[in-house]
C-alpha cells in the first residue's frame, strides 16, 4: 500500500489530526524525536506571540504499540492550546447562551495574499474565519509530526533529510537575517525568504521517468509547493541552469559513477542519481499585516483596510522544518514504492538486495 497522509484541523480548533497509512510494521518511533521536530518548527526569530501559547506535542491514538508501528493506520494528534481562548467561537457544536472569548464576531475584511477572499467566494461562507482557519499555516504542525515519522523510516535506510533557511528577506547570513527581521518588526512589516532541503544517502533509482506523476522531482516540488506561502520551487541549480551552456550545466560521471558536481540536485529525468537531493522553496512575505493593505468590507461593499491581527514577522525558519518534513514524506513514499514490504525487515532486506545488485557498478561514497 502506498504511503498516504490525510490531515484535519483548524488553527484555533481543538486539535490538528493526521492519519498516515501504508507504513510497514516494526518501525520504532520515539515521542521525544517527534516532539523535538515540533519544537524546532515553533522556534525561530520571527515567530509571533502565538508560539508562546502553544507548546506542541504529539499524541498517538492508533497504529503504534510500545513504540513500534503495527502496519496499520497511524493516527497523530497535536492539540491547540490556544483553543482554550476560542471554545465558544470555534466550538464544533452550537453553544447556548452569550458568546464569550475570541472568534465570536464574523470577520469581513479579507487580507490580500491570504485565502480569505477566495475561500469566502468558493465556499459561500459569510464569515472569513470559516476560510482562514483551515488555510492557516498552523496545521503544518501535524505535517511535521508525519514528516518526523517518515524521517524515522528513512533513517532505517541510511537516508538523512535536513532543511535550513538560506535567505530571509534579502539577507543570507545569520546576522543579516536577524537584522532584516528586526528591521521589519520595527516597521511593523513582514518578510519572506528561501529554504533549502538536502537529503543524503538516497540510493539511485527512486522515482521514475516513465510518467510525469512518477517523477521524483515533480513529486518533491508538489510537496513543497503545497506548503502555505510557497511561491517557487527549485531543484538543484534550477533557474540558474537555464542561463548556462550545456557543458557547464550537467554533472560529469567519474569512474566510480559518482558526480563531480551536483547541479542537478541529485535528480535526473525524475529519478534519484545517488547524489544528495537538493531542493529550495521560496516563501512570500506573510500576508497578515500590522500595516494593512487596501481591501473591501464584504458586509458593506465599501473600501476598507484588511484585517489586522497579531502575526509572525517571518516564519522562514519554520518553513525550513516544514519543507524538510514534506521532502522526507515524499522520499519515504518513493522508497517504499521501490522497496516496500509489510514489515521494516522486508523493506531493509529489499534495500540490501538492491544495493548489492547495483554494487558492481555503483557504491555509496
Ligand atoms: C497563521 C497566523 C498566526 C500564526 C499561525 C499561522 O496564528 P494566529 O492567527 O493564531 O496569531 O502564529 O501559525 C501557528 C499558530 C503555528 O503554530 O505555526 C496564519 O494565518 O497562517
Coordinates of N, CA, C and O in Angstrom, one line a residue, residues 180-319:
X180 N 17.5 41.9 9.4 CA 16.4 42.1 8.5 C 15.0 41.8 9.2 O 14.1 42.6 9.1
X181 N 15.0 40.8 10.1 CA 13.8 40.5 10.9 C 13.5 41.7 11.9 O 12.4 42.1 12.0
X182 N 14.6 42.1 12.5 CA 14.4 43.3 13.5 C 13.9 44.5 12.8 O 13.0 45.2 13.3
X183 N 14.4 44.8 11.6 CA 14.0 46.0 10.8 C 12.6 45.9 10.4 O 11.8 46.8 10.5
X184 N 12.2 44.7 9.9 CA 10.8 44.5 9.5 C 9.8 44.6 10.7 O 8.8 45.2 10.6
X185 N 10.3 44.1 11.9 CA 9.4 44.1 13.1 C 9.2 45.6 13.5 O 8.1 46.0 13.8
X186 N 10.3 46.4 13.4 CA 10.3 47.8 13.8 C 9.3 48.5 12.8 O 8.6 49.4 13.3
X187 N 9.4 48.2 11.5 CA 8.5 48.8 10.6 C 7.1 48.2 10.6 O 6.3 48.6 9.7
X188 N 6.8 47.3 11.5 CA 5.5 46.6 11.6 C 5.2 46.0 10.2 O 4.1 46.1 9.7
X189 N 6.2 45.3 9.6 CA 6.0 44.7 8.3 C 6.4 43.2 8.4 O 6.8 42.7 9.5
X190 N 6.3 42.5 7.3 CA 6.6 41.0 7.3 C 7.6 40.7 6.2 O 7.8 41.5 5.3
X191 N 8.3 39.5 6.3 CA 9.3 39.1 5.3 C 9.0 37.7 4.8 O 8.4 36.9 5.5
X192 N 9.6 37.4 3.7 CA 9.6 36.0 3.2 C 11.0 35.5 3.2 O 11.9 36.1 3.9
X193 N 11.3 34.5 2.4 CA 12.7 34.0 2.3 C 12.7 32.7 1.5 O 11.8 32.3 0.8
X194 N 13.9 32.1 1.6 CA 14.2 30.9 0.8 C 14.7 29.8 1.8 O 15.5 30.1 2.6
X195 N 14.2 28.6 1.6 CA 14.8 27.5 2.4 C 15.3 26.4 1.5 O 14.9 26.3 0.3
X196 N 16.3 25.7 2.1 CA 16.9 24.6 1.3 C 16.8 23.3 2.1 O 17.0 23.3 3.3
X197 N 16.4 22.2 1.3 CA 16.4 20.9 2.0 C 17.3 20.0 1.2 O 17.4 20.0 0.0
X198 N 18.2 19.3 2.0 CA 19.2 18.4 1.4 C 18.9 17.0 2.0 O 18.8 16.8 3.2
X199 N 18.8 16.0 1.1 CA 18.7 14.6 1.6 C 19.9 13.8 1.1 O 20.2 13.8 -0.1
X200 N 20.6 13.2 2.1 CA 21.8 12.5 1.8 C 21.5 11.0 2.0 O 20.6 10.6 2.8
X201 N 22.3 10.1 1.3 CA 22.1 8.7 1.5 C 21.0 8.1 0.7 O 20.6 6.9 0.8
X202 N 20.4 8.9 -0.2 CA 19.3 8.4 -1.1 C 19.9 7.6 -2.2 O 20.8 8.0 -2.9
X203 N 19.5 6.3 -2.3 CA 20.1 5.5 -3.4 C 19.7 5.9 -4.8 O 18.6 6.6 -4.9
X204 N 20.5 5.6 -5.8 CA 20.0 5.9 -7.2 C 18.7 5.1 -7.4 O 18.6 4.0 -6.9
X205 N 17.8 5.6 -8.3 CA 16.7 4.8 -8.7 C 15.4 5.0 -8.0 O 14.4 4.3 -8.3
X206 N 15.3 6.0 -7.2 CA 13.9 6.3 -6.6 C 13.2 7.2 -7.6 O 13.8 8.1 -8.2
X207 N 11.9 7.0 -7.8 CA 11.2 7.8 -8.7 C 11.2 7.1 -10.1 O 11.7 5.9 -10.2
X208 N 10.7 7.7 -11.1 CA 10.7 7.1 -12.4 C 10.6 8.1 -13.5 O 9.9 9.2 -13.3
X209 N 11.2 7.9 -14.7 CA 11.0 8.8 -15.8 C 9.8 8.4 -16.7 O 9.4 9.0 -17.6
X210 N 9.1 7.3 -16.3 CA 8.1 6.7 -17.2 C 6.8 7.6 -17.3 O 6.3 7.7 -18.4
X211 N 6.4 8.2 -16.3 CA 5.2 9.1 -16.3 C 5.4 10.3 -15.5 O 6.1 10.2 -14.5
X212 N 4.8 11.4 -15.8 CA 5.2 12.6 -15.1 C 4.8 12.5 -13.6 O 5.4 13.0 -12.7
X213 N 3.7 11.8 -13.3 CA 3.3 11.7 -11.9 C 4.2 10.9 -11.1 O 4.2 10.9 -9.9
X214 N 5.1 10.1 -11.8 CA 6.1 9.3 -11.0 C 7.4 10.0 -10.8 O 8.3 9.5 -10.1
X215 N 7.6 11.1 -11.5 CA 8.9 11.7 -11.5 C 9.2 12.3 -10.1 O 8.4 13.0 -9.6
X216 N 10.3 11.9 -9.5 CA 10.5 12.3 -8.1 C 10.8 13.8 -8.0 O 10.4 14.4 -7.0
X217 N 11.3 14.5 -9.0 CA 11.5 15.9 -9.0 C 10.1 16.6 -8.9 O 9.9 17.5 -8.2
X218 N 9.2 16.1 -9.8 CA 7.8 16.6 -9.8 C 7.1 16.4 -8.4 O 6.4 17.3 -7.9
X219 N 7.3 15.3 -7.9 CA 6.6 14.9 -6.6 C 7.2 15.7 -5.5 O 6.4 16.2 -4.6
X220 N 8.5 15.9 -5.4 CA 9.1 16.7 -4.3 C 8.6 18.2 -4.5 O 8.3 18.9 -3.5
X221 N 8.6 18.6 -5.7 CA 8.1 20.0 -6.0 C 6.7 20.2 -5.6 O 6.3 21.2 -5.0
X222 N 5.9 19.2 -5.9 CA 4.5 19.3 -5.5 C 4.3 19.4 -4.0 O 3.6 20.2 -3.4
X223 N 5.1 18.5 -3.3 CA 5.1 18.5 -1.8 C 5.5 19.9 -1.2 O 4.9 20.3 -0.3
X224 N 6.5 20.5 -1.9 CA 6.9 21.8 -1.4 C 5.9 22.9 -1.7 O 5.6 23.8 -0.9
X225 N 5.4 22.9 -3.0 CA 4.5 23.9 -3.4 C 3.2 23.9 -2.6 O 2.5 24.9 -2.5
X226 N 2.9 22.7 -2.1 CA 1.6 22.6 -1.3 C 1.7 23.2 0.1 O 0.7 23.2 0.8
X227 N 2.9 23.7 0.5 CA 3.0 24.3 1.8 C 2.6 25.8 1.7 O 2.9 26.5 0.7
X228 N 1.8 26.2 2.7 CA 1.4 27.6 2.8 C 2.5 28.6 2.5 O 3.6 28.4 3.0
X229 N 2.2 29.6 1.6 CA 3.1 30.7 1.4 C 4.2 30.4 0.4 O 5.0 31.3 0.1
X230 N 4.3 29.2 -0.1 CA 5.4 28.9 -1.0 C 5.0 29.3 -2.4 O 3.9 29.0 -2.9
X231 N 5.9 30.1 -3.1 CA 5.5 30.6 -4.4 C 6.5 30.1 -5.5 O 6.4 30.4 -6.7
X232 N 7.6 29.4 -5.1 CA 8.5 28.9 -6.1 C 9.3 27.8 -5.5 O 9.5 27.7 -4.3
X233 N 9.7 26.9 -6.4 CA 10.5 25.7 -6.0 C 11.6 25.5 -7.1 O 11.4 25.7 -8.3
X234 N 12.8 25.1 -6.6 CA 13.9 24.9 -7.5 C 14.6 23.6 -7.1 O 14.8 23.3 -5.9
X235 N 14.9 22.8 -8.1 CA 15.6 21.6 -7.9 C 17.1 21.8 -8.4 O 17.3 22.2 -9.5
X236 N 18.0 21.5 -7.5 CA 19.4 21.7 -7.8 C 19.7 23.2 -8.2 O 19.2 24.1 -7.5
X237 N 20.4 23.4 -9.3 CA 20.7 24.8 -9.6 C 19.5 25.5 -10.3 O 19.5 26.7 -10.7
X238 N 18.4 24.7 -10.6 CA 17.1 25.3 -11.0 C 17.2 26.3 -12.1 O 17.7 26.1 -13.2
X239 N 16.7 27.5 -11.8 CA 16.6 28.6 -12.8 C 18.0 29.0 -13.3 O 18.1 29.4 -14.5
X240 N 19.0 28.9 -12.5 CA 20.4 29.3 -13.0 C 20.8 28.4 -14.1 O 21.6 28.8 -15.0
X241 N 20.4 27.1 -14.2 CA 20.8 26.2 -15.2 C 20.3 26.7 -16.6 O 21.0 26.5 -17.6
X242 N 19.2 27.4 -16.6 CA 18.7 27.9 -17.9 C 19.6 28.9 -18.5 O 19.5 29.2 -19.7
X243 N 20.5 29.5 -17.7 CA 21.3 30.6 -18.3 C 22.7 30.1 -18.6 O 23.6 30.8 -19.0
X244 N 23.0 28.8 -18.4 CA 24.3 28.2 -18.7 C 24.3 27.4 -20.0 O 23.2 27.0 -20.5
X245 N 25.5 27.2 -20.5 CA 25.6 26.3 -21.6 C 25.6 24.8 -21.1 O 25.9 24.6 -20.0
X246 N 25.3 23.9 -22.0 CA 25.2 22.5 -21.7 C 26.5 22.0 -21.0 O 26.4 21.2 -20.0
X247 N 27.7 22.4 -21.5 CA 28.9 21.9 -20.9 C 29.1 22.4 -19.5 O 29.9 21.8 -18.8
X248 N 28.4 23.4 -19.1 CA 28.5 23.9 -17.7 C 27.3 23.6 -16.9 O 27.1 24.1 -15.8
X249 N 26.4 22.8 -17.4 CA 25.1 22.6 -16.7 C 24.9 21.2 -16.2 O 24.1 21.0 -15.2
X250 N 25.7 20.3 -16.7 CA 25.5 18.9 -16.3 C 26.6 18.4 -15.4 O 27.6 19.0 -15.2
X251 N 26.4 17.2 -14.8 CA 27.3 16.7 -13.7 C 28.0 15.5 -14.3 O 27.5 14.4 -14.5
X252 N 29.3 15.7 -14.6 CA 30.1 14.7 -15.2 C 30.2 13.4 -14.2 O 30.2 13.6 -13.0
X253 N 30.3 12.3 -14.9 CA 30.3 11.0 -14.2 C 31.7 10.5 -14.0 O 32.5 10.4 -15.0
X254 N 32.2 10.2 -12.8 CA 33.5 9.8 -12.6 C 33.6 8.2 -12.7 O 32.5 7.6 -12.8
X255 N 34.7 7.6 -12.6 CA 34.8 6.2 -12.8 C 34.1 5.4 -11.7 O 33.6 4.3 -12.0
X256 N 33.8 6.0 -10.6 CA 33.0 5.3 -9.5 C 31.5 5.5 -9.7 O 30.7 5.2 -8.8
X257 N 31.1 6.2 -10.8 CA 29.7 6.5 -11.1 C 29.2 7.6 -10.2 O 28.0 7.8 -10.1
X258 N 30.1 8.3 -9.5 CA 29.7 9.5 -8.7 C 29.8 10.7 -9.6 O 30.4 10.6 -10.7
X259 N 29.3 11.9 -9.1 CA 29.3 13.1 -10.0 C 30.4 14.1 -9.4 O 30.6 14.2 -8.2
X260 N 31.0 14.8 -10.4 CA 32.0 15.8 -10.0 C 31.3 17.0 -9.4 O 31.9 17.8 -8.7
X261 N 30.1 17.3 -9.8 CA 29.3 18.4 -9.3 C 27.9 17.9 -9.0 O 27.6 16.7 -9.3
X262 N 27.0 18.8 -8.4 CA 25.7 18.3 -8.2 C 24.7 19.4 -8.6 O 23.8 19.8 -7.8
X263 N 24.8 19.8 -9.9 CA 24.0 20.9 -10.3 C 22.5 20.4 -10.5 O 21.6 21.2 -10.4
X264 N 22.4 19.1 -10.8 CA 21.0 18.6 -11.0 C 20.3 18.4 -9.6 O 19.1 18.0 -9.6
X265 N 21.0 18.6 -8.5 CA 20.3 18.4 -7.2 C 20.0 16.9 -7.0 O 18.9 16.7 -6.3
X266 N 20.8 16.0 -7.5 CA 20.5 14.6 -7.2 C 19.4 14.0 -7.9 O 19.0 12.8 -7.7
X267 N 18.8 14.7 -8.9 CA 17.6 14.2 -9.6 C 17.8 14.4 -11.1 O 18.0 15.6 -11.5
X268 N 17.8 13.4 -11.9 CA 17.9 13.5 -13.3 C 16.8 12.7 -13.9 O 16.5 11.5 -13.6
X269 N 16.0 13.3 -14.8 CA 14.9 12.7 -15.5 C 13.9 12.1 -14.5 O 13.2 11.2 -14.8
X270 N 13.8 12.8 -13.4 CA 12.8 12.4 -12.4 C 13.2 11.2 -11.5 O 12.4 10.6 -10.8
X271 N 14.5 10.8 -11.6 CA 15.0 9.7 -10.8 C 16.2 10.1 -10.0 O 17.0 10.9 -10.5
X272 N 16.3 9.6 -8.8 CA 17.4 10.0 -7.9 C 18.7 9.4 -8.6 O 18.6 8.2 -9.1
X273 N 19.8 10.1 -8.5 CA 21.0 9.6 -9.1 C 22.1 9.2 -8.1 O 23.3 9.0 -8.5
X274 N 21.8 9.2 -6.8 CA 22.7 8.8 -5.8 C 23.5 9.9 -5.2 O 24.1 9.8 -4.2
X275 N 23.4 11.1 -5.8 CA 24.0 12.3 -5.2 C 22.9 12.9 -4.2 O 21.7 12.6 -4.3
X276 N 23.4 13.8 -3.3 CA 22.4 14.4 -2.4 C 21.3 15.1 -3.2 O 21.5 15.8 -4.2
X277 N 20.1 14.9 -2.7 CA 18.9 15.6 -3.3 C 18.9 17.0 -2.7 O 18.9 17.2 -1.4
X278 N 18.9 18.1 -3.5 CA 18.9 19.4 -3.1 C 17.8 20.2 -3.7 O 17.7 20.3 -4.9
X279 N 16.9 20.7 -2.9 CA 15.7 21.5 -3.4 C 15.6 22.7 -2.5 O 15.9 22.8 -1.4
X280 N 15.0 23.8 -3.2 CA 14.7 25.0 -2.5 C 13.3 25.4 -2.7 O 12.7 25.2 -3.7
X281 N 12.8 26.1 -1.7 CA 11.4 26.7 -1.8 C 11.5 28.2 -1.4 O 12.1 28.6 -0.4
X282 N 10.8 29.0 -2.2 CA 10.7 30.4 -1.9 C 9.3 30.7 -1.2 O 8.3 30.3 -1.7
X283 N 9.4 31.5 -0.2 CA 8.2 31.8 0.6 C 7.9 33.3 0.5 O 8.8 34.2 0.6
X284 N 6.7 33.6 0.2 CA 6.3 35.1 0.1 C 6.2 35.7 1.5 O 6.1 34.9 2.5
X285 N 6.3 37.0 1.6 CA 6.1 37.6 3.0 C 4.7 37.3 3.5 O 3.7 37.2 2.7
X286 N 4.6 37.1 4.8 CA 3.3 36.7 5.4 C 2.3 37.8 5.2 O 2.6 39.0 5.2
X287 N 1.1 37.4 4.8 CA 0.0 38.3 4.5 C -0.8 39.0 5.6 O -1.5 39.9 5.4
X288 N -0.6 38.5 6.8 CA -1.2 39.1 8.0 C -0.4 40.3 8.4 O 0.8 40.1 8.8
X289 N -0.9 41.5 8.2 CA 0.0 42.7 8.4 C -0.5 43.6 9.5 O -1.7 43.7 9.7
X290 N 0.4 44.2 10.2 CA 0.1 45.2 11.2 C -0.2 46.6 10.5 O -0.9 47.4 11.0
X291 N 0.3 46.7 9.3 CA 0.0 47.9 8.4 C -0.8 47.4 7.3 O -0.2 47.0 6.2
X292 N -2.1 47.3 7.4 CA -2.9 46.6 6.4 C -2.9 47.2 5.0 O -2.8 48.4 4.9
X293 N -3.1 46.4 4.0 CA -3.3 46.8 2.6 C -4.8 47.1 2.4 O -5.6 46.7 3.1
X294 N -5.0 47.7 1.2 CA -6.4 48.0 0.8 C -7.2 46.8 0.6 O -6.7 45.8 0.0
X295 N -8.4 46.8 1.0 CA -9.3 45.7 0.8 C -10.7 46.2 0.8 O -10.9 47.4 0.6
X296 N -11.7 45.3 0.9 CA -13.1 45.8 0.9 C -13.8 45.1 2.1 O -13.5 43.9 2.4
X297 N -14.7 45.8 2.7 CA -15.5 45.2 3.8 C -16.6 44.4 3.1 O -17.5 45.0 2.3
X298 N -16.6 43.1 3.2 CA -17.5 42.3 2.5 C -19.0 42.5 2.9 O -19.9 42.1 2.2
X299 N -19.2 43.0 4.1 CA -20.6 43.3 4.6 C -21.2 44.5 3.9 O -22.3 44.4 3.4
X300 N -20.4 45.6 3.8 CA -20.9 46.8 3.2 C -20.6 47.0 1.8 O -21.2 47.8 1.1
X301 N -19.5 46.3 1.3 CA -19.1 46.5 -0.1 C -18.2 47.7 -0.2 O -17.7 48.1 -1.3
X302 N -17.9 48.4 0.9 CA -17.1 49.7 0.9 C -15.6 49.4 1.0 O -15.2 48.3 1.6
X303 N -14.9 50.3 0.4 CA -13.4 50.2 0.6 C -13.0 50.2 2.0 O -13.7 50.9 2.8
X304 N -12.1 49.4 2.4 CA -11.6 49.3 3.8 C -10.2 48.8 3.9 O -9.7 48.4 2.8
X305 N -9.7 48.8 5.1 CA -8.3 48.2 5.2 C -8.5 46.7 5.7 O -9.5 46.4 6.4
X306 N -7.6 45.9 5.3 CA -7.7 44.4 5.6 C -7.6 44.2 7.1 O -7.1 45.1 7.8
X307 N -8.0 43.0 7.5 CA -7.9 42.6 8.9 C -6.5 42.8 9.5 O -5.6 42.4 8.8
X308 N -6.4 43.4 10.7 CA -5.2 43.5 11.4 C -5.2 42.5 12.5 O -6.1 42.5 13.3
X309 N -4.2 41.6 12.6 CA -4.1 40.7 13.7 C -2.6 40.5 14.1 O -1.7 40.9 13.3
X310 N -2.4 39.9 15.2 CA -1.0 39.5 15.6 C -0.5 38.7 14.4 O -1.2 37.9 13.8
X311 N 0.8 38.8 14.2 CA 1.4 38.0 13.1 C 2.8 37.7 13.4 O 3.5 38.4 14.1
X312 N 3.3 36.6 12.8 CA 4.8 36.4 12.7 C 5.4 37.6 11.9 O 4.7 38.0 10.9
X313 N 6.6 37.9 12.2 CA 7.3 38.9 11.2 C 7.8 38.1 10.0 O 7.6 38.4 8.9
X314 N 8.4 36.9 10.3 CA 8.7 35.9 9.3 C 8.7 34.6 9.9 O 8.9 34.4 11.1
X315 N 8.4 33.6 9.0 CA 8.4 32.2 9.5 C 9.2 31.3 8.6 O 8.9 30.2 8.3
X316 N 10.4 31.9 8.2 CA 11.2 31.1 7.2 C 11.9 29.9 7.9 O 12.0 28.9 7.4
X317 N 12.3 30.1 9.2 CA 12.9 29.0 9.9 C 11.9 27.9 10.1 O 12.2 26.7 10.0
X318 N 10.7 28.3 10.4 CA 9.6 27.3 10.5 C 9.4 26.6 9.2 O 9.3 25.3 9.1
X319 N 9.4 27.3 8.1 CA 9.2 26.7 6.7 C 10.3 25.7 6.5 O 10.1 24.6 5.9

